[in-house]
CSV table of C-alpha atoms and ligand atoms in Angstrom, one decimal:
chain,number,residue,atom,x,y,z
X,1,MET,CA,-18.6,-6.3,-2.7
X,2,THR,CA,-15.3,-4.4,-3.1
X,3,SER,CA,-12.6,-5.7,-5.4
X,4,ILE,CA,-9.1,-4.9,-4.3
X,5,LEU,CA,-5.9,-5.2,-6.3
X,6,ILE,CA,-2.9,-5.8,-4.1
X,7,LEU,CA,0.4,-5.0,-5.7
X,8,GLY,CA,3.5,-6.5,-4.3
X,9,ALA,CA,1.3,-9.1,-2.7
X,10,ASN,CA,4.1,-11.3,-1.4
X,11,GLY,CA,5.4,-8.5,0.8
X,12,GLN,CA,5.3,-9.0,4.6
X,13,LEU,CA,2.6,-6.4,5.2
X,14,ALA,CA,0.6,-7.4,2.1
X,15,ARG,CA,0.5,-11.0,3.3
X,16,ASN,CA,-0.7,-9.9,6.7
X,17,THR,CA,-3.3,-7.6,5.2
X,18,THR,CA,-4.6,-10.3,2.8
X,19,ARG,CA,-5.3,-12.4,5.9
X,20,ILE,CA,-7.1,-9.5,7.6
X,21,PHE,CA,-9.1,-8.8,4.4
X,22,LEU,CA,-10.2,-12.4,4.2
X,23,ARG,CA,-11.0,-12.6,7.9
X,24,ASP,CA,-12.8,-9.3,8.4
X,25,THR,CA,-14.3,-8.2,5.1
X,26,ASP,CA,-16.1,-9.8,2.1
X,27,ALA,CA,-13.7,-8.1,-0.3
X,28,ARG,CA,-12.6,-9.9,-3.4
X,29,LEU,CA,-8.8,-9.8,-3.8
X,30,THR,CA,-6.4,-9.9,-6.7
X,31,LEU,CA,-2.9,-10.7,-5.5
X,32,TYR,CA,-0.4,-9.3,-8.0
X,33,LEU,CA,3.2,-10.4,-7.5
X,34,ARG,CA,6.4,-11.5,-9.3
X,35,ARG,CA,7.1,-15.2,-9.3
X,36,ALA,CA,3.6,-16.2,-8.3
X,37,SER,CA,4.6,-19.8,-7.9
X,38,ARG,CA,5.8,-18.7,-4.4
X,39,MET,CA,2.2,-18.2,-3.2
X,40,GLY,CA,-0.6,-20.6,-2.6
X,41,ASN,CA,-4.2,-19.3,-3.0
X,42,PRO,CA,-5.6,-18.8,0.5
X,43,ASP,CA,-9.2,-18.7,-0.6
X,44,PRO,CA,-9.9,-19.6,-4.3
X,45,ALA,CA,-13.5,-18.4,-4.0
X,46,ARG,CA,-12.4,-14.9,-3.3
X,47,VAL,CA,-8.8,-14.6,-4.4
X,48,ARG,CA,-7.2,-14.5,-7.8
X,49,ILE,CA,-3.5,-14.6,-8.2
X,50,VAL,CA,-1.8,-12.7,-11.1
X,51,GLU,CA,1.9,-12.9,-11.9
X,52,GLY,CA,3.4,-9.6,-12.9
X,53,ASP,CA,5.9,-6.8,-12.3
X,54,VAL,CA,4.3,-3.4,-11.5
X,55,THR,CA,6.4,-1.8,-14.3
X,56,ASN,CA,4.9,-4.2,-16.9
X,57,HIS,CA,2.1,-1.9,-18.3
X,58,LYS,CA,0.2,-4.5,-20.2
X,59,THR,CA,0.0,-7.0,-17.3
X,60,LEU,CA,-0.8,-4.3,-14.8
X,61,GLN,CA,-3.5,-2.6,-16.9
X,62,ALA,CA,-5.2,-6.0,-17.4
X,63,ALA,CA,-5.1,-6.8,-13.7
X,64,MET,CA,-6.8,-3.4,-13.0
X,65,GLN,CA,-10.0,-4.3,-15.0
X,66,GLY,CA,-13.0,-4.5,-12.7
X,67,GLN,CA,-11.2,-3.4,-9.5
X,68,ASP,CA,-12.4,-0.8,-7.1
X,69,VAL,CA,-9.3,-0.2,-5.1
X,70,VAL,CA,-5.5,-0.5,-5.7
X,71,TYR,CA,-3.4,-1.2,-2.6
X,72,ALA,CA,0.3,-0.8,-3.4
X,73,ASN,CA,2.7,-2.6,-1.0
X,74,LEU,CA,6.0,-2.1,-2.9
X,75,ALA,CA,9.7,-1.5,-2.3
X,76,GLY,CA,12.7,-0.7,-4.4
X,77,ASP,CA,12.6,1.8,-7.3
X,78,MET,CA,9.3,3.3,-6.2
X,79,LYS,CA,9.0,6.4,-8.4
X,80,PRO,CA,8.7,4.5,-11.7
X,81,GLN,CA,6.5,2.1,-9.9
X,82,ALA,CA,4.1,4.9,-8.9
X,83,GLU,CA,4.2,6.3,-12.4
X,84,CYS,CA,3.2,3.0,-13.9
X,85,ILE,CA,0.4,2.6,-11.3
X,86,ILE,CA,-1.0,6.0,-12.0
X,87,GLU,CA,-0.9,5.4,-15.8
X,88,ALA,CA,-2.6,2.1,-15.5
X,89,MET,CA,-5.3,3.4,-13.1
X,90,HIS,CA,-6.0,6.2,-15.6
X,91,GLY,CA,-6.3,3.6,-18.4
X,92,ALA,CA,-8.7,1.5,-16.3
X,93,GLY,CA,-10.7,4.5,-15.0
X,94,LEU,CA,-9.8,3.8,-11.3
X,95,LYS,CA,-9.5,6.5,-8.6
X,96,ARG,CA,-8.8,4.9,-5.2
X,97,LEU,CA,-5.1,4.2,-4.4
X,98,ILE,CA,-3.6,3.2,-1.1
X,99,PHE,CA,0.2,3.5,-1.3
X,100,ILE,CA,2.5,2.2,1.5
X,101,SER,CA,5.3,4.6,2.1
X,102,SER,CA,7.4,5.3,5.2
X,103,MET,CA,7.5,7.6,8.2
X,104,GLY,CA,10.0,10.4,7.6
X,105,ILE,CA,9.3,11.4,4.0
X,106,TYR,CA,8.2,14.9,5.1
X,107,SER,CA,11.0,15.3,7.8
X,108,GLU,CA,8.1,15.0,10.2
X,109,VAL,CA,9.7,12.6,12.7
X,110,PRO,CA,11.0,14.7,15.7
X,111,GLY,CA,14.7,14.2,16.1
X,112,GLU,CA,15.2,12.1,13.0
X,113,ARG,CA,16.6,13.1,9.6
X,114,TYR,CA,16.3,10.2,7.2
X,115,ARG,CA,18.4,11.0,4.2
X,116,SER,CA,18.8,9.4,0.8
X,117,VAL,CA,17.4,6.0,2.0
X,118,LEU,CA,14.0,7.6,1.8
X,119,ASP,CA,14.4,9.2,-1.6
X,120,PRO,CA,12.3,6.5,-3.4
X,121,TYR,CA,9.6,7.0,-0.9
X,122,ARG,CA,9.7,10.8,-1.2
X,123,ASP,CA,9.8,10.7,-5.0
X,124,SER,CA,7.0,8.2,-5.3
X,125,ALA,CA,4.9,10.2,-2.9
X,126,ALA,CA,5.5,13.4,-4.9
X,127,VAL,CA,4.3,11.7,-8.1
X,128,ILE,CA,1.2,10.5,-6.4
X,129,GLU,CA,0.4,13.9,-4.8
X,130,LYS,CA,0.5,15.5,-8.2
X,131,SER,CA,-2.1,13.0,-9.6
X,132,ASP,CA,-5.8,13.4,-9.7
X,133,LEU,CA,-6.3,10.1,-7.8
X,134,ASP,CA,-8.2,9.6,-4.5
X,135,TYR,CA,-5.0,8.5,-2.8
X,136,THR,CA,-3.8,7.7,0.7
X,137,ILE,CA,-0.1,7.6,1.3
X,138,VAL,CA,0.4,5.6,4.5
X,139,ARG,CA,3.6,6.5,6.4
X,140,PRO,CA,4.1,3.7,9.0
X,141,GLY,CA,6.7,3.5,11.7
X,142,TRP,CA,8.7,0.3,12.3
X,143,PHE,CA,6.7,-2.9,11.9
X,144,THR,CA,6.3,-5.2,14.9
X,145,GLN,CA,4.8,-8.7,15.2
X,146,ASP,CA,2.6,-7.8,18.2
X,147,ASP,CA,-0.9,-9.2,17.9
X,148,GLN,CA,-2.4,-6.0,19.3
X,149,VAL,CA,-4.2,-3.5,17.2
X,150,ALA,CA,-3.4,-0.1,18.6
X,151,TYR,CA,-2.3,2.9,16.6
X,152,GLN,CA,-2.5,6.7,16.3
X,153,LEU,CA,-2.7,8.6,13.1
X,154,THR,CA,-1.0,11.8,12.1
X,155,GLN,CA,-1.8,13.9,9.1
X,156,ARG,CA,0.7,15.5,6.8
X,157,GLY,CA,1.9,18.7,8.4
X,158,GLU,CA,1.7,17.3,11.9
X,159,PRO,CA,4.7,16.0,13.9
X,160,PHE,CA,4.9,12.1,13.7
X,161,LYS,CA,3.8,10.4,16.9
X,162,GLY,CA,5.0,7.0,18.0
X,163,HIS,CA,7.7,4.9,16.4
X,164,ASP,CA,6.7,1.2,16.2
X,165,VAL,CA,3.5,-0.2,14.8
X,166,SER,CA,2.2,-3.7,14.6
X,167,LEU,CA,1.5,-5.3,11.3
X,168,ASN,CA,-2.0,-6.1,12.6
X,169,SER,CA,-2.5,-2.4,13.3
X,170,LEU,CA,-1.5,-1.4,9.8
X,171,SER,CA,-3.6,-4.2,8.2
X,172,ASP,CA,-6.6,-3.0,10.3
X,173,PHE,CA,-6.1,0.5,9.0
X,174,ILE,CA,-5.5,-0.5,5.4
X,175,ALA,CA,-8.7,-2.6,5.4
X,176,LYS,CA,-10.7,0.4,6.7
X,177,LEU,CA,-9.1,2.6,4.0
X,178,ALA,CA,-9.9,0.1,1.3
X,179,LEU,CA,-13.6,0.0,2.2
X,180,SER,CA,-13.9,3.8,2.3
X,181,GLU,CA,-13.9,6.1,-0.6
X,182,ARG,CA,-12.8,9.1,1.4
X,183,LEU,CA,-11.0,8.0,4.6
X,184,GLY,CA,-7.4,9.3,4.5
X,185,VAL,CA,-7.9,11.1,1.2
X,186,PRO,CA,-6.5,14.7,1.3
X,187,PRO,CA,-9.3,17.3,1.0
U,1,LIG,N1,9.6,-3.0,7.9
U,1,LIG,C1,9.4,-1.8,8.5
U,1,LIG,O1,9.5,-1.6,9.7
U,1,LIG,C2,8.9,-0.6,7.6
U,1,LIG,C3,8.7,0.6,8.2
U,1,LIG,C4,8.2,1.6,7.3
U,1,LIG,C5,8.0,1.4,6.0
U,1,LIG,N2,8.3,0.2,5.5
U,1,LIG,C6,8.0,0.0,4.0
U,1,LIG,O2,6.7,-0.5,3.8
U,1,LIG,C7,6.7,-1.2,2.5
U,1,LIG,C8,6.0,-2.5,2.7
U,1,LIG,O3,6.7,-3.3,3.7
U,1,LIG,P1,6.9,-4.8,3.5
U,1,LIG,O4,7.6,-5.3,4.8
U,1,LIG,O5,5.6,-5.5,3.1
U,1,LIG,O6,7.9,-4.9,2.3
U,1,LIG,P2,8.5,-6.2,1.6
U,1,LIG,O7,8.2,-7.4,2.3
U,1,LIG,O8,9.9,-5.8,1.1
U,1,LIG,O9,7.5,-6.2,0.3
U,1,LIG,C9,7.7,-5.4,-0.8
U,1,LIG,C10,7.2,-6.2,-2.0
U,1,LIG,O10,7.3,-5.3,-3.2
U,1,LIG,C11,7.5,-6.2,-4.3
U,1,LIG,N3,8.0,-5.5,-5.4
U,1,LIG,C12,9.1,-4.7,-5.5
U,1,LIG,N4,9.3,-4.2,-6.7
U,1,LIG,C13,8.2,-4.8,-7.5
U,1,LIG,C14,7.8,-4.7,-8.8
U,1,LIG,N5,8.5,-3.9,-9.7
U,1,LIG,N6,6.7,-5.3,-9.2
U,1,LIG,C15,6.0,-6.1,-8.4
U,1,LIG,N7,6.4,-6.2,-7.1
U,1,LIG,C16,7.4,-5.6,-6.6
U,1,LIG,C17,8.5,-7.2,-3.7
U,1,LIG,O11,8.4,-8.3,-4.6
U,1,LIG,P3,9.4,-9.5,-4.6
U,1,LIG,O12,9.0,-10.4,-3.4
U,1,LIG,O13,9.2,-10.2,-5.9
U,1,LIG,O14,10.8,-8.9,-4.4
U,1,LIG,C18,8.0,-7.4,-2.3
U,1,LIG,O15,7.2,-8.6,-2.2
U,1,LIG,C19,8.1,-1.3,2.1
U,1,LIG,O16,8.4,-0.3,1.1
U,1,LIG,C20,8.9,-1.0,3.3
U,1,LIG,O17,10.2,-0.5,3.1
U,1,LIG,C21,8.7,-0.8,6.2
């Protein structure tokens, strides 16, 4: 049974993916979020809730004990967040990281030039790429509420295809990534 630590667990995509993990897998989840009183426990037999900021090393390191996979669903000042995650993963001996970023960080979207708004995403990706972790940086398009699961994947170095993607599609892909040691990990 895989143990997954979800960082930024109150995020829109994280909440949807928690639902999919509970519906489609037997994974055990640790939901890590600020102000945990906002969230009810959706399945106390499989879910633990931890209050913490990702930049709080002590709390983060403690939450990483016994996990197999870290799924980071963050926003804001993402470079220091990524640095804290890597340090804590090293401390806990973890290797597998799924990190939600954004389309456009490699100037890979035809016709689009996203400028400084993507700097936190570029900078955090650069930090992760330099690490020795088994990481997957997910670069989604715009989220939609469609129920449908339908998506196409592009690898780094390829032009981005599509524009919108349903939350359910992303959650489906994240669940597959979390249950695989190598899917989406650069060679
Ligand atoms: N929406 C789109 O169409 C789209 C498209 C491409 C990429 N993205 C990106 O994909 C990512 C995930 O999206 P989302 O909609 O799930 O984002 P979201 O709802 O904004 O969730 C991000 C979460 O990160 C948490 N967070 C930020 N700093 C933190 C810290 N230091 N410690 C702990 N938690 C922290 C926030 O916690 P609080 O609730 O406590 O503030 C929030 O719950 C975001 O970076 C988003 O920008 C979005």
